[in-house]
Amino acid sequence: MSQRLDRRTLLSSSVAVGAGAALAGVGLAPAFAATPGKNAVVLGGGMAGLTAAHELIERGFSVTVFEPTAWGGKARSIPFAGTGSGGRADLPGEHGFRFFPGFYHHVPETMRRIPFGSGTVGDNLVAATGGKFLRGGDHADAFVFGIGPDPVSLLTVDGLRRYLLDNLGGHAVPPHELVYFVERLLVFLTSCDERRLGQWEKVSWWDFVGAAKRSGPYQKILAAGLTRNLVAAKETIASTRTIGNMGEAFVYNIMGRGNDGALDRVLDLPTNEAWIDPWVTYLRGLGVRFVGGQRLVRYEVAAGRIVAAVLADANGATSRVEADWFVSAMPVERVLPTLTPDVLALDPGLKGLAKLQTDWMVGIQFFLRDHADLTKGHITFIDSPWSLTALTQGQFWEDRTISRDYGDGEVVDVLSVDISNWDAPGILYGKPAKQCSRQEIADEVLAQIRDHHTMGDLLPEGIIHSWFLDPGVQWDAGTLRNINETPLLVNTVDSWKSRPTARTKIPNLLMSGDFVQTDIDLATMEGANESARHAVNAILDESRSTAAQVKTFRLYDPPEFKLLKQTDKLLYKLGQRNLLDVI
């Protein structure tokens, strides 16, 4: 059983707060004392920033992390203020539920290097052994995709075809259309990397799978449902390369090919308790300095390099910090204002960031007065207009009794729901989520969930104690719309070329974050972690450090398809189709 760290240890941050106040007060802060050439500033304390700090401090660098809002970023849990009583903690809200598929390698590797009790944070990853895709309205069928042993002992095109047909079949999609969809998947799975980047990056997933010419169930379940609910991408604008890469990863994940761990993993405690607080505590113990309440305003440039970062606190008071290395670890929408003309003059390629698009994927938690026996895993509500997915969390928090440890003693479980489509009209009010009040969002989400098979019985009236919507979503009375402080990058057709690598043309400015080019190629905490590792490796190269390079991983590539992909590479070079692209 994982042991709980002392709360006072995890939450102690007076040193960081004091440092932030001091910096803001003087207006001009010298660089922190460090070995010459090894003073690094990390701008952002989310997944990318904490990863960069972790890898740098272990390699002998002096590291200071600046963060305007909260450590952990979108990955953190968020206390529902004022809900705790009788010595209990506030109820745990969050931006959205955590999901660690088996093909994640970077994040779990980091977690296993963070002490927790007598083990590591990695011990807090537990398998979610269930998982359902539910239909709504008159569609009473529910199905489980891919849970069970891999029947394909030798990976061949024919064997994989049978496997996909067996797992995707039996739920309203006409058989001939299912065959077509599987054949399209096989085209992608046997495409070489050059074709994926040169051809499929420039085609939308909707067009690649021929959705416009096929039935409603095909569009809803296969073209849109699996796309929006599994990878939070818009099927009509997302590149086939991105969706195909993730679809491939999920397929091999289900088959146990190249996995780090179980098919689907979650945390056995609220995220901050299980991961973020122990991580910050560990890094602080190693010497990382954390300064909260500070956001980057701009960089100062001289002699082709960044010489200082100008920061501001919540009141607008600015300070100036010098360093040898600057790691940008902010989301793309916060990076853009810092790309001033003098920065872009040094690296004009960063102008491409302005072409990237963001969208909303935000969570809401319903705190329940009774246990809801839904499934031991994630649930996808296929027919929900807002593309809802959910998880009941209490069943995984084995070291916690929610009624004992959180809230007012009446809450026994937490239903955490992700809303992936904020632009579709709902079924209660006929409005998209972006135009609904916070109460309307909560009502609408419940109505869409209860519209699915058996959910009305499992979530009866009176079971809801309270709810918590990510505070990043706020109602704007002037425009009668919501604003969102925490949008998510969406991978659009041909956007890869607009995304930077971790190494920029400015020698001491590194980019990290879920928008940076990575192997996983999707806005995820795994991608953010990977990008930070590349950024640190670039610093090691530029500084000619003798420290070991940071380990990085690549998505699984089955050796059985190596010859097929080599053949496809030749066909692509000759301007011809993939061998299986015959329909």
C-alpha atoms as one frame of an Amber mdcrd trajectory, in Angstrom:
protein
   0.000   0.000   0.000   1.382   3.433  -0.953   2.115   5.670   1.997   0.854
   9.202   2.304   3.400  11.994   2.581   2.885  14.497   5.364   0.635  17.303
   4.122   2.715  20.001   5.792   5.780  18.767   3.929   3.972  18.698   0.596
   2.370  22.094   0.975   5.292  24.011   2.463   6.099  26.745  -0.023   6.988
  29.781   2.070  10.497  29.877   0.633   9.158  30.017  -2.938   6.587  32.661
  -2.076   9.226  34.747  -0.345  11.568  34.499  -3.303   8.806  35.650  -5.625
   8.021  38.656  -3.465  11.667  39.596  -3.255  12.135  39.447  -7.014   9.050
  41.540  -7.644  10.148  44.069  -5.064  13.614  44.874  -6.339  12.686  45.179
 -10.000  16.148  44.027 -11.049  17.260  40.584  -9.932  20.753  39.254 -10.551
  21.250  35.713 -11.719  21.167  33.132  -8.929  24.605  31.933  -7.894  25.576
  28.944 -10.000  28.462  27.351 -11.831  29.177  29.564 -14.859  27.255  28.305
 -17.881  24.895  26.176 -15.816  22.249  28.629 -14.640  18.856  27.666 -16.127
  15.500  29.395 -15.891  12.346  27.387 -16.619   9.331  29.496 -17.540   6.245
  27.495 -16.590   5.569  24.969 -13.855   3.340  22.498 -15.642   4.249  19.088
 -17.006   6.966  20.369 -19.363   8.453  22.748 -16.813   8.662  20.262 -13.967
  10.174  17.658 -16.305  12.807  20.103 -17.558  13.666  21.112 -13.993  13.955
  17.454 -12.975  16.330  16.537 -15.789  18.445  19.688 -15.449  18.932  19.562
 -11.677  20.047  15.927 -11.906  22.719  16.996 -14.412  24.316  19.642 -12.248
  22.478  22.758 -13.416  21.142  25.464 -11.137  17.402  25.648 -11.866  14.705
  28.189 -11.060  11.107  27.594 -12.154   8.671  30.504 -12.539   4.922  29.836
 -12.692   2.038  32.355 -12.678  -0.787  30.109 -11.516  -0.280  26.645 -10.026
   2.337  23.888 -10.043   1.323  21.014 -12.268  -0.631  23.102 -14.767  -3.490
  21.231 -16.413  -2.289  17.977 -14.828  -2.924  19.112 -11.255  -5.889  18.484
  -8.991  -7.724  21.568  -7.738  -9.246  21.847  -4.236 -12.950  22.733  -4.291
 -12.547  25.619  -1.855 -14.708  25.654   1.235 -16.097  22.131   0.921 -14.008
  20.480   3.629 -15.252  20.355   7.209 -14.661  18.352  10.385 -10.932  18.105
   9.694 -11.450  16.797   6.155  -9.705  18.227   3.096 -11.620  20.108   0.430
 -13.164  17.920  -2.251 -10.665  17.268  -5.079 -11.565  18.877  -8.392  -9.398
  18.782 -11.512  -8.990  20.096 -15.047  -9.857  16.613 -16.287  -9.304  13.016
 -15.253  -5.868  11.456 -15.637  -5.343   8.724 -18.255  -2.045   6.848 -18.667
  -2.311   4.406 -21.604   0.222   1.626 -21.780   2.061   3.271 -24.672   3.082
   6.202 -22.435   6.750   5.750 -21.522   8.150   9.185 -20.686   5.703  10.130
 -17.932   5.839   6.752 -16.119   9.656   6.779 -16.291   9.690  10.184 -14.615
   7.175   9.051 -11.990   9.357   6.095 -11.027  12.162   8.513 -10.154  10.086
  10.481  -7.625  10.153   9.086  -4.066   6.827   8.385  -2.399   6.650   6.742
   1.003   8.700   3.553   0.835   8.459   3.450  -2.968   7.943   5.867  -5.834
   5.157   7.888  -7.403   5.133   5.243 -10.131   3.636   2.854  -7.583   0.529
   5.051  -7.577  -0.323   3.975 -11.133  -3.009   1.281 -11.040  -4.723  -0.602
 -13.842  -8.224   0.314 -14.960  -9.386  -3.092 -16.110 -12.802  -2.151 -17.474
 -13.889   0.357 -20.076 -17.156   0.863 -21.911 -18.438   2.596 -25.010 -22.115
   3.329 -24.383 -24.803   4.261 -26.891 -27.622   6.679 -26.238 -31.306   7.082
 -26.989 -32.865   3.956 -28.445 -29.484   2.285 -28.943 -29.277  -0.129 -26.025
 -26.014  -1.760 -27.038 -22.791  -1.137 -25.162 -19.471  -2.631 -26.125 -16.004
  -3.040 -24.729 -13.193  -2.509 -27.202 -10.071  -4.574 -26.981 -10.151  -5.751
 -23.376  -8.722  -9.248 -23.280  -5.825 -11.310 -24.581  -4.269 -10.685 -27.972
  -5.453 -13.384 -30.410  -2.844 -12.424 -33.012   0.227 -14.453 -32.232   2.029
 -13.300 -35.388   1.256  -9.823 -36.655   0.220  -9.994 -40.302  -2.044  -7.814
 -42.378  -4.651 -10.557 -42.513  -4.415 -11.299 -38.798  -4.695  -7.630 -37.889
  -7.658  -7.257 -40.250  -9.519 -10.041 -38.456  -8.614  -8.616 -35.070  -9.929
  -5.149 -35.932 -13.122  -6.479 -37.495 -13.820  -8.587 -34.414 -13.250  -5.709
 -31.997 -15.011  -2.960 -33.934 -17.976  -4.956 -35.171 -21.479  -5.496 -33.866
 -22.809  -2.031 -33.151 -24.934  -0.492 -35.927 -22.211   0.289 -38.480 -23.101
  -1.533 -41.734 -20.731  -4.471 -42.274 -19.443  -3.265 -45.633 -18.610   0.123
 -44.123 -16.801  -1.500 -41.228 -14.693  -3.440 -43.734 -13.885  -0.198 -45.522
 -12.845   1.507 -42.281 -10.564  -1.368 -41.312  -8.973  -1.351 -44.761  -8.230
   2.346 -44.363  -6.608   1.638 -41.001  -4.452  -1.017 -42.626  -3.351   1.445
 -45.301  -2.102   3.759 -42.604  -0.516   1.019 -40.493   1.564  -0.140 -43.467
   2.516   3.379 -44.608   6.134   4.453 -44.236   7.079   7.498 -42.178   7.770
   9.498 -45.329   4.239   8.926 -46.633   2.723   9.686 -43.253   4.460  13.062
 -43.117   4.382  13.893 -46.814   0.874  12.665 -47.692  -1.268  11.823 -44.683
  -0.241  14.928 -42.715  -1.977  16.918 -45.458  -5.252  14.952 -45.409  -7.955
  15.230 -42.755  -9.027  12.095 -40.920 -12.608  12.686 -42.113 -11.477  12.567
 -45.741  -9.039   9.700 -45.222 -11.762   7.398 -43.892 -14.300   8.642 -46.469
 -16.797   9.678 -43.827 -18.757  12.152 -45.957 -20.025   9.345 -48.217 -20.993
   6.934 -45.471 -23.805   6.309 -43.016 -24.626   8.199 -39.830 -23.465   5.360
 -37.546 -20.168   5.188 -39.453 -19.642   8.914 -39.039 -20.713   9.043 -35.405
 -19.030   5.901 -34.069 -15.951   5.316 -36.191 -15.000   8.594 -37.868 -15.963
  10.972 -35.060 -16.633   9.016 -31.877 -13.333   7.212 -31.540 -11.467  10.337
 -32.631 -13.053  12.871 -30.299 -13.366  10.598 -27.312 -10.011   8.823 -27.443
  -7.710  11.640 -28.536  -9.847  14.800 -28.175  -9.354  15.844 -31.786 -11.775
  17.154 -34.399 -12.126  14.563 -37.114 -12.848  17.109 -39.870  -9.688  19.166
 -39.332  -7.238  16.797 -37.624  -4.463  15.404 -39.781  -4.587  11.744 -40.683
  -0.986  11.443 -39.552  -1.847  12.508 -36.012  -5.029  10.451 -35.665  -3.473
   7.485 -37.424  -0.401   7.528 -35.187  -2.602   7.553 -32.083  -4.940   4.909
 -33.485  -1.930   2.725 -34.203  -0.610   3.275 -30.676  -3.967   2.295 -29.157
  -4.194  -0.839 -31.319  -0.742  -2.085 -30.308  -1.433  -0.972 -26.733  -4.515
  -3.222 -26.666  -2.425  -6.052 -28.076   0.263  -5.536 -25.424   2.871  -4.591
 -28.012   5.589  -2.221 -26.753   3.715  -1.285 -23.585   5.211   0.275 -20.486
   2.419  -1.174 -18.366  -1.287  -1.978 -18.335  -3.537  -0.975 -21.212  -5.227
   1.748 -19.155  -3.832   3.203 -15.931  -5.063   5.802 -13.472  -3.838   7.202
 -10.156  -4.748   5.725  -6.774  -5.037   9.185  -5.158  -5.995  12.707  -6.278
  -3.312  13.919  -8.662  -1.610  16.415  -6.388  -1.345  13.901  -3.552  -0.239
  11.049  -5.793   2.173  12.970  -7.985   2.478  16.758  -8.234   3.118  17.640
  -4.565   5.653  14.820  -4.042   7.367  15.869  -7.272   7.706  19.520  -6.260
   8.877  18.489  -2.791  11.497  16.151  -4.263  12.791  18.735  -6.735  12.965
  21.391  -4.046  15.029  18.959  -1.972  17.435  18.573  -4.898  17.873  22.340
  -5.048  15.310  23.527  -7.597  13.985  26.991  -6.720  10.241  27.512  -7.219
   8.900  31.037  -7.632   5.137  31.320  -7.891   2.939  34.186  -9.065   5.335
  35.208 -11.849   4.565  35.203 -15.584   6.913  35.891 -18.473   6.329  39.256
 -20.126   9.170  39.341 -22.629  12.745  38.341 -23.317  15.693  40.710 -23.583
  17.956  39.952 -26.536  21.579  40.833 -27.219  24.331  39.389 -29.394  22.038
  36.736 -30.839  21.034  35.300 -27.458  18.495  35.743 -24.681  20.154  37.690
 -21.873  17.231  38.078 -19.480  13.569  37.326 -18.878  11.256  40.097 -17.722
   8.587  38.763 -15.379   5.465  40.270 -13.841   3.402  39.423 -10.793  -0.383
  39.601 -10.475  -0.209  43.346  -9.791   1.932  44.046 -12.834   5.159  44.703
 -10.931   8.063  43.514 -13.058  11.406  41.930 -12.334  14.326  40.915 -14.492
  16.129  37.579 -14.287  19.344  36.695 -16.072  20.454  33.145 -16.869  22.573
  31.076 -19.214  19.630  29.000 -20.446  15.934  29.743 -20.827  13.425  26.929
 -21.210   9.983  28.039 -22.359   7.500  25.633 -20.758   4.262  27.493 -21.381
   1.222  26.576 -23.500   1.291  27.948 -27.031  -1.255  30.703 -26.418   1.003
  32.110 -23.686   4.161  31.735 -25.735   2.859  33.846 -28.607   2.845  37.211
 -26.788   6.482  36.677 -25.782   7.637  36.310 -29.401   8.558  39.938 -29.888
  10.116  41.193 -33.150  13.646  40.962 -31.753  13.051  37.292 -30.825  11.488
  36.474 -34.197  14.371  38.195 -35.970  16.669  35.576 -34.465  14.349  32.671
 -35.276  11.770  33.556 -37.955  10.494  29.968 -37.885   8.747  30.679 -34.591
   6.252  32.798 -36.545   4.586  29.477 -37.420   3.214  29.256 -33.886   0.631
  31.880 -34.815  -0.911  29.374 -37.254  -1.548  26.739 -34.594  -5.081  26.251
 -33.308  -6.358  25.538 -29.831  -9.681  24.201 -28.638 -11.345  23.232 -25.387
 -11.218  19.968 -23.482 -12.265  20.708 -19.933 -13.513  18.579 -17.061 -16.354
  18.737 -14.581 -16.604  16.594 -11.434 -19.845  15.404  -9.880 -19.567  14.496
  -6.202 -21.903  11.600  -5.406 -23.824  10.719  -2.250 -23.775   7.034  -3.215
 -21.513   4.707  -5.160 -22.278   4.396  -8.872 -21.258   0.953 -10.114 -20.448
   1.964 -13.698 -17.264   0.115 -14.656 -13.678  -0.193 -13.413 -12.329   2.095
 -16.097 -13.190   4.881 -18.497 -16.616   5.270 -20.096 -17.211   6.826 -23.503
 -20.684   8.222 -24.184 -20.697   7.837 -27.946 -23.964   9.643 -28.636 -23.333
  12.620 -26.366 -23.216  15.813 -28.461 -20.458  17.131 -26.218 -18.284  13.994
 -26.673 -18.245  13.052 -23.008 -15.928  10.559 -21.345 -15.921   9.757 -17.634
 -14.363   7.845 -14.761 -15.556   7.111 -11.232 -12.489   7.687  -9.092 -13.277
   6.465  -5.577 -12.852   2.825  -6.594  -9.190   3.508  -7.410  -8.334   5.532
  -4.309  -7.684   2.486  -2.154  -5.833   4.485   0.504  -8.727   6.905   0.885
 -12.317   6.832   2.037 -13.819   9.882   0.407 -16.468  10.438   3.080 -13.775
  10.221   5.779 -11.042  12.253   4.127 -12.776  14.873   1.965 -15.730  17.216
   1.996 -18.489  17.268   4.601 -18.778  13.515   5.114 -21.671  13.035   2.689
 -19.683  12.472  -0.527 -18.676   8.857  -1.201 -17.516   8.966  -4.837 -16.425
  11.288  -7.639 -17.616  11.072 -11.238 -15.032  12.978 -13.282 -16.214  13.907
 -16.788 -14.269  15.362 -19.702 -16.129  17.585 -22.177 -14.386  17.361 -25.555
 -16.816  19.218 -27.819 -17.778  22.705 -26.643 -19.303  23.778 -29.971 -22.170
  21.314 -30.506 -25.723  22.126 -29.331 -26.796  20.212 -26.236 -29.996  18.231
 -25.688 -31.415  20.302 -22.815 -30.885  23.912 -23.810 -29.960  23.567 -27.474
 -26.806  25.593 -26.918 -23.124  24.709 -27.193 -21.216  24.500 -23.939 -19.383
  27.727 -24.762 -22.728  29.562 -24.509 -24.028  27.830 -21.370 -23.772  29.120
 -17.818 -21.874  26.968 -15.363 -25.131  25.545 -13.980 -26.416  24.857 -17.490
 -23.180  23.009 -18.291 -23.618  20.796 -15.239 -27.291  20.123 -16.060 -26.514
  19.426 -19.709 -23.675  17.013 -18.970 -25.856  15.014 -16.598 -28.691  14.912
 -19.125 -26.392  13.652 -21.884 -24.923  10.973 -19.615 -28.339   9.815 -18.403
 -29.486   9.545 -22.006 -27.092   6.612 -22.444 -27.782   2.949 -21.786 -28.546
   2.201 -18.088 -27.048   5.492 -16.913 -30.383   6.934 -15.823 -30.752   4.108
 -13.325 -27.145   4.273 -12.154 -27.249   8.046 -11.627 -30.719   8.653 -10.161
 -32.038  11.994  -9.006 -30.661  12.915  -5.604 -27.314  11.171  -6.023 -25.541
  14.416  -6.935 -24.186  16.201  -3.875 -22.369  19.015  -5.703 -20.241  19.636
  -8.769 -17.004  21.426  -9.704 -16.159  22.909 -13.103 -12.565  23.777 -13.980
 -12.098  27.410 -12.827 -10.316  28.130 -16.096 -13.787  28.339 -17.631 -15.484
  31.614 -16.710 -18.733  33.208 -17.861 -18.392  36.550 -19.666 -21.598  38.508
 -19.088 -20.678  40.975 -21.830 -20.506  38.438 -24.658 -22.820  35.835 -23.068
 -20.134  33.258 -23.690 -17.543  31.413 -21.652 -13.856  32.137 -21.829 -11.253
  29.470 -21.163  -7.817  30.130 -19.701  -6.644  26.563 -20.358  -7.270  25.613
 -24.003  -5.568  22.663 -25.674  -3.602  22.490 -28.907  -5.477  20.661 -31.670
  -3.510  19.021 -34.454  -4.860  20.368 -37.737  -4.061  19.337 -41.284  -0.484
  20.209 -42.282   0.306  21.931 -38.983   3.415  19.864 -38.174   5.611  22.266
 -40.137   4.355  25.187 -38.024   5.377  23.548 -34.762   8.899  24.147 -33.450
  11.435  21.624 -32.344  12.761  21.895 -28.805  15.991  23.398 -30.153  15.406
  26.869 -31.602  17.783  28.971 -33.684  18.475  31.021 -30.565  21.208  28.940
 -28.903  20.061  29.414 -25.296  16.260  29.462 -25.813  14.594  26.050 -25.754
  10.941  25.256 -26.412   8.963  22.676 -24.483   5.259  22.009 -24.208   2.580
  19.919 -25.860   2.803  21.949 -29.103   6.474  21.114 -29.748   7.312  18.449
 -32.331   7.523  15.072 -30.560   7.175  11.450 -31.535   3.772  11.105 -29.882
   2.502  14.087 -31.933  -0.506  14.898 -29.759  -1.205  17.498 -27.080  -0.786
  15.274 -24.020   1.198  15.257 -20.791   3.312  12.550 -22.438   4.137  14.894
 -25.311   4.928  17.737 -22.910   7.247  15.471 -20.917   8.982  14.242 -24.074
   9.462  17.795 -25.366  11.155  18.839 -22.121  13.574  15.935 -22.412  14.513
  17.070 -25.923  14.981  20.625 -24.625  17.361  19.456 -21.908  19.307  17.336
 -24.387  19.702  20.420 -26.582  21.132  22.316 -23.603  23.536  19.468 -22.924
  24.681  19.597 -26.546  25.010  23.397 -26.648  26.887  23.504 -23.339  29.087
  20.556 -24.298  28.108  18.896 -21.067  29.533  15.492 -20.250  26.339  14.541
 -18.377  24.310  11.643 -19.734  21.675  12.504 -22.310  18.074  12.295 -21.164
  16.407   9.078 -22.261  13.634   9.360 -24.840  11.278   6.744 -26.258   9.553
   6.126 -29.562   6.136   4.651 -30.215   6.126   0.950 -30.972   6.915  -0.036
 -34.572   6.154  -3.725 -35.249   9.074  -5.560 -36.869   6.603  -7.688 -38.841
   5.664  -4.628 -40.925   9.236  -3.504 -41.607   9.371  -4.983 -45.118   5.935
  -3.594 -45.988   7.018  -0.128 -44.913  10.272  -0.371 -46.868   8.253  -1.284
 -49.940   5.907   1.611 -49.272   8.865   3.964 -48.978   9.905   3.040 -52.506
   6.326   3.362 -53.797   5.968   6.773 -52.195   9.254   7.910 -53.711   7.908
   6.822 -57.116   4.663   8.719 -56.556   2.524   5.582 -56.244  -0.123   4.489
 -53.740   0.354   2.254 -50.746  -0.031  -1.413 -51.720  -3.279  -1.718 -49.733
  -4.727   1.581 -50.939  -6.933   0.031 -53.615 -10.498   0.946 -52.565
